[in-house]
Tab-separated table of C-alpha atoms in Angstrom:
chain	number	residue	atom	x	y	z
Z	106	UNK	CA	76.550	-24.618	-12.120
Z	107	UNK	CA	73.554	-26.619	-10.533
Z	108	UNK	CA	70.272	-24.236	-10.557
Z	109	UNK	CA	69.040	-20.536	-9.774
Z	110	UNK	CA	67.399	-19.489	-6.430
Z	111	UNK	CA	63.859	-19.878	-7.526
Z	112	UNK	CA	64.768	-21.611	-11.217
Z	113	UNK	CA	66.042	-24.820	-12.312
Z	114	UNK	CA	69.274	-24.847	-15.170
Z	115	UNK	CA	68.685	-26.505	-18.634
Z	116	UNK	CA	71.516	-26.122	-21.093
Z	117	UNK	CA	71.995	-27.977	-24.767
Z	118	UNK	CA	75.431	-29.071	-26.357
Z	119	UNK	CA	73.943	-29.838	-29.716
Z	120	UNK	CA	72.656	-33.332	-28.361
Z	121	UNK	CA	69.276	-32.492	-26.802
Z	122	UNK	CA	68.278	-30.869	-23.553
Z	123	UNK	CA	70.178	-31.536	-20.114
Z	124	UNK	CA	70.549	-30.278	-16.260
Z	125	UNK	CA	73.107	-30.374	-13.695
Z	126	UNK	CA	72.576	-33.368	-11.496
Z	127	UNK	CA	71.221	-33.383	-7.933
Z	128	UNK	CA	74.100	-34.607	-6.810
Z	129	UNK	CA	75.976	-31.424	-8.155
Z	130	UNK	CA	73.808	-29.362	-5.634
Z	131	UNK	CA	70.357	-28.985	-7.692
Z	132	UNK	CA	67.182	-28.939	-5.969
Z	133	UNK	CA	64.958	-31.574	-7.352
Z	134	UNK	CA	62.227	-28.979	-8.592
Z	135	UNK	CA	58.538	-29.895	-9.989
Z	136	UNK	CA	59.672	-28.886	-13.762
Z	137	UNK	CA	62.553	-30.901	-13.508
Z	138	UNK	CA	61.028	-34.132	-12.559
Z	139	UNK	CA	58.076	-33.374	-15.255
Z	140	UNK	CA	60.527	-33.066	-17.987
Z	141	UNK	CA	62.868	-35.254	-16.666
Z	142	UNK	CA	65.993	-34.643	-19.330
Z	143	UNK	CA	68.799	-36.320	-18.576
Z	144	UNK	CA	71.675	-35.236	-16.071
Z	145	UNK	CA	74.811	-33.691	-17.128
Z	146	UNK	CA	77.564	-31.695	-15.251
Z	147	UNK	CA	77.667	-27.757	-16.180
Z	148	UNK	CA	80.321	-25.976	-15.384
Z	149	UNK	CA	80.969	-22.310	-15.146
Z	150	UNK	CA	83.879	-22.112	-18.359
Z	151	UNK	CA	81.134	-23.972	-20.153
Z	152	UNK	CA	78.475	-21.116	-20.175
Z	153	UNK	CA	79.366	-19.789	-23.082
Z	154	UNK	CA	79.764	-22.635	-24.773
Z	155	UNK	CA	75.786	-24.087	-24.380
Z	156	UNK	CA	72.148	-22.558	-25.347
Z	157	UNK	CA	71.006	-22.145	-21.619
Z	158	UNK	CA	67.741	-21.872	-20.713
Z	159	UNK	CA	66.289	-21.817	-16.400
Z	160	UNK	CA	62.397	-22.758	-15.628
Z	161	UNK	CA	60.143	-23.286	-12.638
Z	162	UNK	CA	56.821	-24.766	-12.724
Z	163	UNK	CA	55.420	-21.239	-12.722
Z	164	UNK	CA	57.050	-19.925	-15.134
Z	165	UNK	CA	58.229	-22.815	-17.976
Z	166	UNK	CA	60.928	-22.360	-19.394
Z	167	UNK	CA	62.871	-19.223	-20.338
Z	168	UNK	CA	65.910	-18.821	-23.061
Z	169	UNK	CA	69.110	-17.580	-20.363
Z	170	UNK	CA	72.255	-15.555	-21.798
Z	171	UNK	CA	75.270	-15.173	-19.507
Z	172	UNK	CA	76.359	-11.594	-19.148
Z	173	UNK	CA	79.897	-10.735	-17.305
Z	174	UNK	CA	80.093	-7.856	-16.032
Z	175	UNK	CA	83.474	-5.737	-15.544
């Protein structure tokens, strides 16, 4: 998982505040580079396993939740 179409991804294992790294396919965004967390793969069997959250400079940052559909 590396970012949305108009949003970045931020995700937390319990040890602070992280995003995919550019070179996973993530668009270096404005709120990214502001907040400048650290970089951390994400991937897709790990969803449900983080607190997710996806931003933009617009719009800060939002809480995510992963729904699967049937």
């Amino acid at each position: 998982v590396a970012d949305g179409s108009i949003t970045t991804v931020f995700f937390d294992r319990g040890q602070g505040m992280r995003t995919p790294p550019l070179q996973s396919g993530a668009l270096p965004g404005v709120l990214r580079a502001a907040l400048n967390y650290p970089e951390e793969s994400l991937f897709a069997n790990e969803i449900d396993s983080v607190s997710l959250w996806v931003g933009n400079s617009l719009r800060g940052i939002i809480k995510a939740h992963f729904v699967i559909q049937p």
